[in-house]
Amino acid sequence: MPIEYSDVTFTYLNYEKPAVSNIKLKIQEGTLTAIIGKLGAGKSTLLRMMNGLVPNQFPGNMTGKVLVDGVDTQTVEVPEIAKTLNMVFDDPVLQIVALTVFDDVMFGPANLGLPREEILKRVSEALATTRLTGYESRNPRTLSGGEQQLLAMAGVLAMRPKYLVLDEPLAMLDPLGKKQVLGAVRKLHEDTGLAVVIAESGTDIEPLVEFVDWAVILDEGRIVAEGKPKELFSDNVMVKKAGLRVPQVTQLAYNLGNSKNTSVPVTLDEGVDFVKKLVASPSSSKKEYVEEAQPDSGSTEKVVSISNLWHTYPGPPPVDALQGINLEINRGEMVALLGQNGSGKTTLSFHLVGALKPTNKDASVMVAGLDVVNTPQFDIIQHVNYVFQNPANQLFNETFEKEVKYGPERLGLPPEEIERRAKDSLAKVGLGHLWEQSTFDIPKSLETLLGLASVLSLDPEVLIIDEPTGGLDLETGQRVMDTLCELNRNKKTILIITHDMALASRYAKRVVVLHKGKILMDGPTHEVFAQPDILAKTMLEPPQITKLAQKLMDVGYPDDILTVDEFVHFFSTMK
Amino acid sequence: MSLFAYQDLKTPIHQLNALTKWSILIVLTLLAGFILDPRYKIPLGIIIIVYALVAKLKFRIYRGLILLVLFSLLLANLISVFFIVNANMFKVYDKVWAATTVFQITNASFPIFGRMALTYGGILWLLQGSLTGVFVVILLAAHIQSTSLNETVQLLSAIKAPFPVIYITMVALRFTPELAAQFTLVHRAQTLRGWRVNTRNPIKIVRLYMPLLFPVVRYVIKSIDITTMSTQNRAFGLGPVTNVTASKLSTVDKALTIFIWVVFAVMMVLILKFNVGNL
């Protein structure tokens, strides 16, 4: 029996607008389904209805019914539904309840009251499926982001659910980590007929459309379309209206003039076929090449200069997070810092802002002319600063105004300068009109923009930003990147830490790839992404459009195309 | 390595049954509280330290916390200690010696409490109060390091503890190390926005810590929310939990558990009836 929503509307307690409205949906057994929608579209609410968290845990007004295998989820407790349906949330750290891998995986089956031998068998199988065998006694905190996500999945797989529900499971993973997770789920689906439902806000749309066979698009709490991904993405107008990201090969088709309701490619292989067919029909391309907004520094003044930087975290066992890093960055550069989870990106960035000190004596870290190793951190922050991936770590004031004034006030600036900087920084991120807005219960998009503004008001020469568009919808992500580009045009040096290869290739002229605490690659973006074999060593891969060009090298495409617009340009020249 | 986190090691303490380890924790904590005389409390402390060493507790990472607890308790006890001037408060030590003034605070006599001075008895009281805190921290750290969360959950389930007790225990054990890590992260984030302690005024210091506390509190709320959802989603609370890892009580466990409770009973008789360990 399927999961069935019969005309469901739900409004959270103390809210006026329904989170989801008039949902009519059937998810069949043994299928792979994606629920796609931008932030706030209602995806998590829809998912949480499946296991009864809504409305049992999150009270509100609900009309209609959600049936899972014929059971009304409103009439039973959540642990009862867990016998059939299990969910993995977007943040693996918080759902790993035990302190060793083994203990965590056996937590669910033990709660089901299964015999000891059966539990041990299931744990062993779940670990094997998620390739975590051998990790049994490890503390989950010592695992990489990808491994933690796999562990969260192993924990529910050991319960042998009929339905597996994943809420943004790929958000924190490096590119090959995403493939690892989806590969493990696909294997289970093929081996056991497990039905899988995945919610996705768009950043990871490319691996997702290659994975699912059915997709549901949500916008403002309503289902606006459902069908095979290829059919859905062919409706360019609907996709744009719902504010969704699309795979780069689909965007390519749009840019090459694909009109509504014409079939578009959604996977890499389909992209290859699509381009090859177009080459055979010369009249298809009408678009002109448009230069991407990637500012070129042109400066040779070193604003960051690191020499022989080591950092060892004390054990047991001790971990050499950075191993003799040497790096120079010129003023006005926009550099992407890439690497898999645990490669040392964050440790390196913390050294640039003086939040960590080298563990070797002969290291040197110079930023904006300051010897960061020997300068008090307070004296560094107006020269170099850091925007955290999770802005909630930075925000605490009651209003936007107070939040952006906090930094300049700590610096002891004159009141009129504090006012000017605060207003400027909010205006830069497009929030000037929210001067008096409360910071309580604001959406993630506003939180991110405010977090950025609160650092911009310190006016640092070098800005480090961790996953600038992570978890954001298309529009907010674009606003963040526009702000960074504007800063960069004004000679600010920007260092972006990211797993989003399309973002790095579009905005950074140079990328630095870290691997196991060492710089594996450092050079112009197009040169680095032209070496997929070396990138794969560190769980990275070029963006989809670059991979497309690399697959088309036999028909004359270069292997270092970085953006959709570049591809269109080359396509035009080839005609 | 985090503070108050379980470490999967193969020490003799780790091998014990959760019931035995909880018995040791409870009995030693109670004794640390009931025994006041430093002449008895220090040997008890040595037993606790040996226990922690056998559990391979890394004292190095707890050094800061132990010092913080020690000084906090010294400060917190200081005021009350100045009122321990009445010779009749002492049952074991020589009353005259115990009430001898080392340092007179004021000659004024306060209602109920009497005069205010530092006496030899007061110093003993201060010492024992501070040592109690330190010993409990060490004991707790050794216990958490050697007792996995699942062992505890299964033990509580086996003794049919109410569900809220099991849940609260689990969340507390799971998130204590997490909170320490989150506090470090928030501290880093706020320091980058210019946060620093530049005053010695305790009220101002408390206000200065607000930027650190708000994000941490928000994290705690979010964590509990998600943990509640994910544990329910993994059938926590459905019914009896299978005991997978906690081995049955071995002979050593049985002997040790009985021994520790017998010691407790004997010590309580000695303390209550014969004033052993009193001041």
PDB file of N, CA and C in Angstrom, chain A residues 86-89 91-112 119-120 122-124 126-127 130 132 135-141 143 147-160, chain B residues 6 8 148-151 153-154 170 173-175 178 226-227 230-236 241-242 244-245:
ATOM      1  N   ASN A  86      11.058   5.314   8.026  1.00  0.00           N
ATOM      2  CA  ASN A  86      12.084   6.046   8.789  1.00  0.00           C
ATOM      3  C   ASN A  86      12.580   7.241   8.004  1.00  0.00           C
ATOM      4  N   MET A  87      13.024   8.220   8.770  1.00  0.00           N
ATOM      5  CA  MET A  87      13.421   9.478   8.149  1.00  0.00           C
ATOM      6  C   MET A  87      14.847   9.839   8.564  1.00  0.00           C
ATOM      7  N   VAL A  88      15.585  10.404   7.627  1.00  0.00           N
ATOM      8  CA  VAL A  88      16.917  10.937   7.943  1.00  0.00           C
ATOM      9  C   VAL A  88      16.851  12.446   7.735  1.00  0.00           C
ATOM     10  N   PHE A  89      17.224  13.197   8.756  1.00  0.00           N
ATOM     11  CA  PHE A  89      17.126  14.659   8.689  1.00  0.00           C
ATOM     12  C   PHE A  89      18.375  15.257   8.042  1.00  0.00           C
ATOM     13  N   ASP A  91      20.614  17.424   9.104  1.00  0.00           N
ATOM     14  CA  ASP A  91      21.838  17.590   9.883  1.00  0.00           C
ATOM     15  C   ASP A  91      22.178  16.263  10.572  1.00  0.00           C
ATOM     16  N   PRO A  92      23.141  15.506  10.030  1.00  0.00           N
ATOM     17  CA  PRO A  92      23.399  14.181  10.601  1.00  0.00           C
ATOM     18  C   PRO A  92      23.911  14.239  12.038  1.00  0.00           C
ATOM     19  N   VAL A  93      24.640  15.299  12.381  1.00  0.00           N
ATOM     20  CA  VAL A  93      25.272  15.352  13.704  1.00  0.00           C
ATOM     21  C   VAL A  93      24.236  15.225  14.819  1.00  0.00           C
ATOM     22  N   LEU A  94      23.121  15.928  14.649  1.00  0.00           N
ATOM     23  CA  LEU A  94      22.130  15.967  15.718  1.00  0.00           C
ATOM     24  C   LEU A  94      21.271  14.707  15.808  1.00  0.00           C
ATOM     25  N   GLN A  95      21.294  13.889  14.767  1.00  0.00           N
ATOM     26  CA  GLN A  95      20.452  12.686  14.872  1.00  0.00           C
ATOM     27  C   GLN A  95      21.261  11.440  15.194  1.00  0.00           C
ATOM     28  N   ILE A  96      22.567  11.602  15.302  1.00  0.00           N
ATOM     29  CA  ILE A  96      23.393  10.485  15.761  1.00  0.00           C
ATOM     30  C   ILE A  96      23.353  10.533  17.281  1.00  0.00           C
ATOM     31  N   VAL A  97      22.702   9.563  17.871  1.00  0.00           N
ATOM     32  CA  VAL A  97      22.436   9.672  19.303  1.00  0.00           C
ATOM     33  C   VAL A  97      23.493   9.024  20.182  1.00  0.00           C
ATOM     34  N   ALA A  98      24.240   8.079  19.635  1.00  0.00           N
ATOM     35  CA  ALA A  98      25.186   7.355  20.489  1.00  0.00           C
ATOM     36  C   ALA A  98      26.609   7.853  20.279  1.00  0.00           C
ATOM     37  N   LEU A  99      27.512   7.295  21.034  1.00  0.00           N
ATOM     38  CA  LEU A  99      28.878   7.813  21.024  1.00  0.00           C
ATOM     39  C   LEU A  99      29.874   6.870  20.354  1.00  0.00           C
ATOM     40  N   THR A 100      29.376   5.765  19.801  1.00  0.00           N
ATOM     41  CA  THR A 100      30.198   4.969  18.875  1.00  0.00           C
ATOM     42  C   THR A 100      29.314   4.605  17.686  1.00  0.00           C
ATOM     43  N   VAL A 101      29.958   4.282  16.584  1.00  0.00           N
ATOM     44  CA  VAL A 101      29.219   3.941  15.363  1.00  0.00           C
ATOM     45  C   VAL A 101      28.329   2.722  15.617  1.00  0.00           C
ATOM     46  N   PHE A 102      28.883   1.689  16.241  1.00  0.00           N
ATOM     47  CA  PHE A 102      28.111   0.472  16.502  1.00  0.00           C
ATOM     48  C   PHE A 102      26.874   0.774  17.348  1.00  0.00           C
ATOM     49  N   ASP A 103      27.094   1.499  18.436  1.00  0.00           N
ATOM     50  CA  ASP A 103      25.992   1.812  19.348  1.00  0.00           C
ATOM     51  C   ASP A 103      24.890   2.585  18.637  1.00  0.00           C
ATOM     52  N   ASP A 104      25.300   3.475  17.742  1.00  0.00           N
ATOM     53  CA  ASP A 104      24.292   4.284  17.076  1.00  0.00           C
ATOM     54  C   ASP A 104      23.444   3.447  16.116  1.00  0.00           C
ATOM     55  N   VAL A 105      24.093   2.564  15.379  1.00  0.00           N
ATOM     56  CA  VAL A 105      23.341   1.770  14.395  1.00  0.00           C
ATOM     57  C   VAL A 105      22.394   0.797  15.100  1.00  0.00           C
ATOM     58  N   MET A 106      22.819   0.296  16.252  1.00  0.00           N
ATOM     59  CA  MET A 106      21.948  -0.682  16.918  1.00  0.00           C
ATOM     60  C   MET A 106      20.851  -0.025  17.777  1.00  0.00           C
ATOM     61  N   PHE A 107      20.894   1.289  17.880  1.00  0.00           N
ATOM     62  CA  PHE A 107      19.913   1.999  18.713  1.00  0.00           C
ATOM     63  C   PHE A 107      18.466   1.721  18.252  1.00  0.00           C
ATOM     64  N   GLY A 108      18.226   1.856  16.952  1.00  0.00           N
ATOM     65  CA  GLY A 108      16.874   1.658  16.418  1.00  0.00           C
ATOM     66  C   GLY A 108      16.381   0.229  16.578  1.00  0.00           C
ATOM     67  N   PRO A 109      17.139  -0.766  16.064  1.00  0.00           N
ATOM     68  CA  PRO A 109      16.680  -2.152  16.217  1.00  0.00           C
ATOM     69  C   PRO A 109      16.496  -2.553  17.681  1.00  0.00           C
ATOM     70  N   ALA A 110      17.346  -2.041  18.566  1.00  0.00           N
ATOM     71  CA  ALA A 110      17.184  -2.378  19.993  1.00  0.00           C
ATOM     72  C   ALA A 110      15.872  -1.812  20.518  1.00  0.00           C
ATOM     73  N   ASN A 111      15.501  -0.615  20.045  1.00  0.00           N
ATOM     74  CA  ASN A 111      14.229  -0.020  20.463  1.00  0.00           C
ATOM     75  C   ASN A 111      13.032  -0.807  19.932  1.00  0.00           C
ATOM     76  N   LEU A 112      13.241  -1.492  18.812  1.00  0.00           N
ATOM     77  CA  LEU A 112      12.154  -2.316  18.270  1.00  0.00           C
ATOM     78  C   LEU A 112      11.984  -3.600  19.071  1.00  0.00           C
ATOM     79  N   ILE A 119      19.576  -8.261  15.861  1.00  0.00           N
ATOM     80  CA  ILE A 119      20.107  -6.887  15.875  1.00  0.00           C
ATOM     81  C   ILE A 119      21.546  -6.877  15.357  1.00  0.00           C
ATOM     82  N   LEU A 120      22.351  -7.802  15.861  1.00  0.00           N
ATOM     83  CA  LEU A 120      23.758  -7.839  15.439  1.00  0.00           C
ATOM     84  C   LEU A 120      23.855  -8.076  13.935  1.00  0.00           C
ATOM     85  N   ARG A 122      21.586  -7.284  11.640  1.00  0.00           N
ATOM     86  CA  ARG A 122      21.140  -6.083  10.926  1.00  0.00           C
ATOM     87  C   ARG A 122      22.182  -4.968  10.969  1.00  0.00           C
ATOM     88  N   VAL A 123      22.809  -4.818  12.132  1.00  0.00           N
ATOM     89  CA  VAL A 123      23.840  -3.773  12.258  1.00  0.00           C
ATOM     90  C   VAL A 123      24.966  -4.056  11.277  1.00  0.00           C
ATOM     91  N   SER A 124      25.370  -5.304  11.237  1.00  0.00           N
ATOM     92  CA  SER A 124      26.454  -5.694  10.351  1.00  0.00           C
ATOM     93  C   SER A 124      26.084  -5.411   8.894  1.00  0.00           C
ATOM     94  N   ALA A 126      23.761  -3.257   7.747  1.00  0.00           N
ATOM     95  CA  ALA A 126      23.594  -1.811   7.500  1.00  0.00           C
ATOM     96  C   ALA A 126      24.963  -1.138   7.354  1.00  0.00           C
ATOM     97  N   LEU A 127      25.927  -1.572   8.163  1.00  0.00           N
ATOM     98  CA  LEU A 127      27.275  -0.995   8.066  1.00  0.00           C
ATOM     99  C   LEU A 127      27.924  -1.373   6.742  1.00  0.00           C
ATOM    100  N   THR A 130      26.403   0.697   3.874  1.00  0.00           N
ATOM    101  CA  THR A 130      26.849   2.097   3.855  1.00  0.00           C
ATOM    102  C   THR A 130      28.387   2.199   3.876  1.00  0.00           C
ATOM    103  N   LEU A 132      30.563   1.246   6.017  1.00  0.00           N
ATOM    104  CA  LEU A 132      31.143   1.699   7.289  1.00  0.00           C
ATOM    105  C   LEU A 132      31.674   0.533   8.122  1.00  0.00           C
ATOM    106  N   TYR A 135      34.358   0.617  11.104  1.00  0.00           N
ATOM    107  CA  TYR A 135      34.279   1.876  11.851  1.00  0.00           C
ATOM    108  C   TYR A 135      33.551   1.690  13.185  1.00  0.00           C
ATOM    109  N   GLU A 136      33.209   0.459  13.541  1.00  0.00           N
ATOM    110  CA  GLU A 136      32.288   0.206  14.647  1.00  0.00           C
ATOM    111  C   GLU A 136      32.615   0.956  15.932  1.00  0.00           C
ATOM    112  N   SER A 137      33.897   1.001  16.294  1.00  0.00           N
ATOM    113  CA  SER A 137      34.231   1.604  17.594  1.00  0.00           C
ATOM    114  C   SER A 137      34.606   3.082  17.481  1.00  0.00           C
ATOM    115  N   ARG A 138      34.477   3.655  16.269  1.00  0.00           N
ATOM    116  CA  ARG A 138      34.834   5.069  16.111  1.00  0.00           C
ATOM    117  C   ARG A 138      33.784   5.976  16.738  1.00  0.00           C
ATOM    118  N   ASN A 139      34.249   7.106  17.277  1.00  0.00           N
ATOM    119  CA  ASN A 139      33.330   8.134  17.756  1.00  0.00           C
ATOM    120  C   ASN A 139      32.772   8.861  16.526  1.00  0.00           C
ATOM    121  N   PRO A 140      31.454   8.978  16.378  1.00  0.00           N
ATOM    122  CA  PRO A 140      30.877   9.620  15.186  1.00  0.00           C
ATOM    123  C   PRO A 140      31.437  11.017  14.915  1.00  0.00           C
ATOM    124  N   ARG A 141      31.859  11.708  15.959  1.00  0.00           N
ATOM    125  CA  ARG A 141      32.415  13.061  15.762  1.00  0.00           C
ATOM    126  C   ARG A 141      33.695  13.048  14.943  1.00  0.00           C
ATOM    127  N   LEU A 143      34.200  11.248  12.318  1.00  0.00           N
ATOM    128  CA  LEU A 143      33.931  10.888  10.921  1.00  0.00           C
ATOM    129  C   LEU A 143      33.790  12.147  10.065  1.00  0.00           C
ATOM    130  N   GLU A 147      30.597  10.576   5.875  1.00  0.00           N
ATOM    131  CA  GLU A 147      30.504   9.363   6.686  1.00  0.00           C
ATOM    132  C   GLU A 147      29.421   9.507   7.758  1.00  0.00           C
ATOM    133  N   GLN A 148      29.306  10.720   8.317  1.00  0.00           N
ATOM    134  CA  GLN A 148      28.253  10.946   9.326  1.00  0.00           C
ATOM    135  C   GLN A 148      26.868  10.791   8.696  1.00  0.00           C
ATOM    136  N   GLN A 149      26.733  11.296   7.473  1.00  0.00           N
ATOM    137  CA  GLN A 149      25.441  11.156   6.789  1.00  0.00           C
ATOM    138  C   GLN A 149      25.153   9.681   6.520  1.00  0.00           C
ATOM    139  N   LEU A 150      26.190   8.932   6.123  1.00  0.00           N
ATOM    140  CA  LEU A 150      26.013   7.498   5.893  1.00  0.00           C
ATOM    141  C   LEU A 150      25.656   6.785   7.202  1.00  0.00           C
ATOM    142  N   LEU A 151      26.266   7.229   8.287  1.00  0.00           N
ATOM    143  CA  LEU A 151      25.964   6.621   9.588  1.00  0.00           C
ATOM    144  C   LEU A 151      24.503   6.883   9.981  1.00  0.00           C
ATOM    145  N   ALA A 152      24.061   8.125   9.761  1.00  0.00           N
ATOM    146  CA  ALA A 152      22.655   8.444  10.066  1.00  0.00           C
ATOM    147  C   ALA A 152      21.744   7.531   9.254  1.00  0.00           C
ATOM    148  N   MET A 153      22.162   7.265   8.020  1.00  0.00           N
ATOM    149  CA  MET A 153      21.360   6.400   7.162  1.00  0.00           C
ATOM    150  C   MET A 153      21.431   4.947   7.639  1.00  0.00           C
ATOM    151  N   ALA A 154      22.622   4.511   8.032  1.00  0.00           N
ATOM    152  CA  ALA A 154      22.778   3.135   8.520  1.00  0.00           C
ATOM    153  C   ALA A 154      21.874   2.907   9.731  1.00  0.00           C
ATOM    154  N   GLY A 155      21.759   3.933  10.567  1.00  0.00           N
ATOM    155  CA  GLY A 155      20.941   3.838  11.771  1.00  0.00           C
ATOM    156  C   GLY A 155      19.482   3.526  11.463  1.00  0.00           C
ATOM    157  N   VAL A 156      18.978   4.074  10.363  1.00  0.00           N
ATOM    158  CA  VAL A 156      17.576   3.765  10.025  1.00  0.00           C
ATOM    159  C   VAL A 156      17.476   2.528   9.131  1.00  0.00           C
ATOM    160  N   LEU A 157      18.506   2.277   8.342  1.00  0.00           N
ATOM    161  CA  LEU A 157      18.455   1.085   7.476  1.00  0.00           C
ATOM    162  C   LEU A 157      18.434  -0.192   8.303  1.00  0.00           C
ATOM    163  N   ALA A 158      19.105  -0.156   9.460  1.00  0.00           N
ATOM    164  CA  ALA A 158      19.136  -1.341  10.328  1.00  0.00           C
ATOM    165  C   ALA A 158      17.745  -1.658  10.876  1.00  0.00           C
ATOM    166  N   MET A 159      16.834  -0.701  10.756  1.00  0.00           N
ATOM    167  CA  MET A 159      15.459  -0.952  11.207  1.00  0.00           C
ATOM    168  C   MET A 159      14.631  -1.587  10.096  1.00  0.00           C
ATOM    169  N   ARG A 160      15.264  -1.725   8.901  1.00  0.00           N
ATOM    170  CA  ARG A 160      14.605  -2.330   7.728  1.00  0.00           C
ATOM    171  C   ARG A 160      13.247  -1.703   7.431  1.00  0.00           C
TER     172      ARG A 160
ATOM    173  N   TYR B   6      32.208   9.752  25.954  1.00  0.00           N
ATOM    174  CA  TYR B   6      32.535   8.334  26.076  1.00  0.00           C
ATOM    175  C   TYR B   6      33.714   7.998  25.163  1.00  0.00           C
ATOM    176  N   ASP B   8      35.728   4.660  23.624  1.00  0.00           N
ATOM    177  CA  ASP B   8      35.626   3.205  23.477  1.00  0.00           C
ATOM    178  C   ASP B   8      36.997   2.580  23.730  1.00  0.00           C
ATOM    179  N   SER B 148      29.075   3.620  28.011  1.00  0.00           N
ATOM    180  CA  SER B 148      28.457   4.105  26.779  1.00  0.00           C
ATOM    181  C   SER B 148      26.998   4.461  27.035  1.00  0.00           C
ATOM    182  N   LEU B 149      26.518   5.341  26.162  1.00  0.00           N
ATOM    183  CA  LEU B 149      25.142   5.808  26.306  1.00  0.00           C
ATOM    184  C   LEU B 149      24.152   4.645  26.214  1.00  0.00           C
ATOM    185  N   ASN B 150      24.425   3.731  25.290  1.00  0.00           N
ATOM    186  CA  ASN B 150      23.505   2.603  25.134  1.00  0.00           C
ATOM    187  C   ASN B 150      23.474   1.718  26.378  1.00  0.00           C
ATOM    188  N   GLU B 151      24.624   1.550  27.004  1.00  0.00           N
ATOM    189  CA  GLU B 151      24.672   0.755  28.243  1.00  0.00           C
ATOM    190  C   GLU B 151      23.717   1.348  29.276  1.00  0.00           C
ATOM    191  N   VAL B 153      21.167   3.480  28.723  1.00  0.00           N
ATOM    192  CA  VAL B 153      19.768   3.400  28.293  1.00  0.00           C
ATOM    193  C   VAL B 153      19.226   1.994  28.542  1.00  0.00           C
ATOM    194  N   GLN B 154      20.055   0.982  28.229  1.00  0.00           N
ATOM    195  CA  GLN B 154      19.592  -0.397  28.408  1.00  0.00           C
ATOM    196  C   GLN B 154      19.429  -0.749  29.890  1.00  0.00           C
ATOM    197  N   MET B 170      19.617  10.311  28.416  1.00  0.00           N
ATOM    198  CA  MET B 170      20.246  10.133  27.110  1.00  0.00           C
ATOM    199  C   MET B 170      20.658  11.471  26.493  1.00  0.00           C
ATOM    200  N   LEU B 173      23.673  13.010  28.364  1.00  0.00           N
ATOM    201  CA  LEU B 173      24.947  12.358  28.078  1.00  0.00           C
ATOM    202  C   LEU B 173      25.414  12.634  26.651  1.00  0.00           C
ATOM    203  N   ARG B 174      24.440  12.679  25.743  1.00  0.00           N
ATOM    204  CA  ARG B 174      24.789  12.867  24.334  1.00  0.00           C
ATOM    205  C   ARG B 174      25.291  14.288  24.056  1.00  0.00           C
ATOM    206  N   PHE B 175      24.651  15.270  24.685  1.00  0.00           N
ATOM    207  CA  PHE B 175      24.937  16.643  24.270  1.00  0.00           C
ATOM    208  C   PHE B 175      25.913  17.412  25.154  1.00  0.00           C
ATOM    209  N   GLU B 178      28.871  17.866  23.064  1.00  0.00           N
ATOM    210  CA  GLU B 178      28.465  18.666  21.902  1.00  0.00           C
ATOM    211  C   GLU B 178      28.380  20.145  22.264  1.00  0.00           C
ATOM    212  N   ILE B 226      15.530  18.385  17.354  1.00  0.00           N
ATOM    213  CA  ILE B 226      15.884  17.398  16.320  1.00  0.00           C
ATOM    214  C   ILE B 226      16.154  16.032  16.947  1.00  0.00           C
ATOM    215  N   THR B 227      16.787  16.037  18.123  1.00  0.00           N
ATOM    216  CA  THR B 227      17.062  14.757  18.773  1.00  0.00           C
ATOM    217  C   THR B 227      15.762  14.058  19.159  1.00  0.00           C
ATOM    218  N   SER B 230      14.377  12.646  15.975  1.00  0.00           N
ATOM    219  CA  SER B 230      15.111  11.521  15.395  1.00  0.00           C
ATOM    220  C   SER B 230      15.075  10.283  16.291  1.00  0.00           C
ATOM    221  N   THR B 231      14.974  10.474  17.607  1.00  0.00           N
ATOM    222  CA  THR B 231      14.890   9.288  18.465  1.00  0.00           C
ATOM    223  C   THR B 231      13.520   8.632  18.335  1.00  0.00           C
ATOM    224  N   GLN B 232      12.484   9.449  18.252  1.00  0.00           N
ATOM    225  CA  GLN B 232      11.145   8.877  18.051  1.00  0.00           C
ATOM    226  C   GLN B 232      11.086   8.148  16.716  1.00  0.00           C
ATOM    227  N   ASN B 233      11.713   8.781  15.724  1.00  0.00           N
ATOM    228  CA  ASN B 233      11.774   8.213  14.392  1.00  0.00           C
ATOM    229  C   ASN B 233      12.540   6.886  14.386  1.00  0.00           C
ATOM    230  N   ARG B 234      13.316   6.661  15.447  1.00  0.00           N
ATOM    231  CA  ARG B 234      14.042   5.391  15.554  1.00  0.00           C
ATOM    232  C   ARG B 234      13.443   4.548  16.682  1.00  0.00           C
ATOM    233  N   ALA B 235      12.142   4.726  16.852  1.00  0.00           N
ATOM    234  CA  ALA B 235      11.320   3.847  17.700  1.00  0.00           C
ATOM    235  C   ALA B 235      11.657   3.941  19.182  1.00  0.00           C
ATOM    236  N   PHE B 236      12.330   5.013  19.595  1.00  0.00           N
ATOM    237  CA  PHE B 236      12.640   5.190  21.019  1.00  0.00           C
ATOM    238  C   PHE B 236      11.343   5.446  21.775  1.00  0.00           C
ATOM    239  N   VAL B 241      13.450  -2.342  25.541  1.00  0.00           N
ATOM    240  CA  VAL B 241      14.625  -2.243  24.669  1.00  0.00           C
ATOM    241  C   VAL B 241      15.469  -3.510  24.834  1.00  0.00           C
ATOM    242  N   THR B 242      15.932  -4.036  23.713  1.00  0.00           N
ATOM    243  CA  THR B 242      16.782  -5.225  23.790  1.00  0.00           C
ATOM    244  C   THR B 242      18.146  -4.848  24.344  1.00  0.00           C
ATOM    245  N   VAL B 244      21.699  -5.265  24.185  1.00  0.00           N
ATOM    246  CA  VAL B 244      22.632  -5.853  23.216  1.00  0.00           C
ATOM    247  C   VAL B 244      24.049  -5.906  23.759  1.00  0.00           C
ATOM    248  N   THR B 245      24.563  -4.774  24.174  1.00  0.00           N
ATOM    249  CA  THR B 245      25.983  -4.739  24.538  1.00  0.00           C
ATOM    250  C   THR B 245      26.234  -5.003  26.020  1.00  0.00           C
TER     251      THR B 245
END
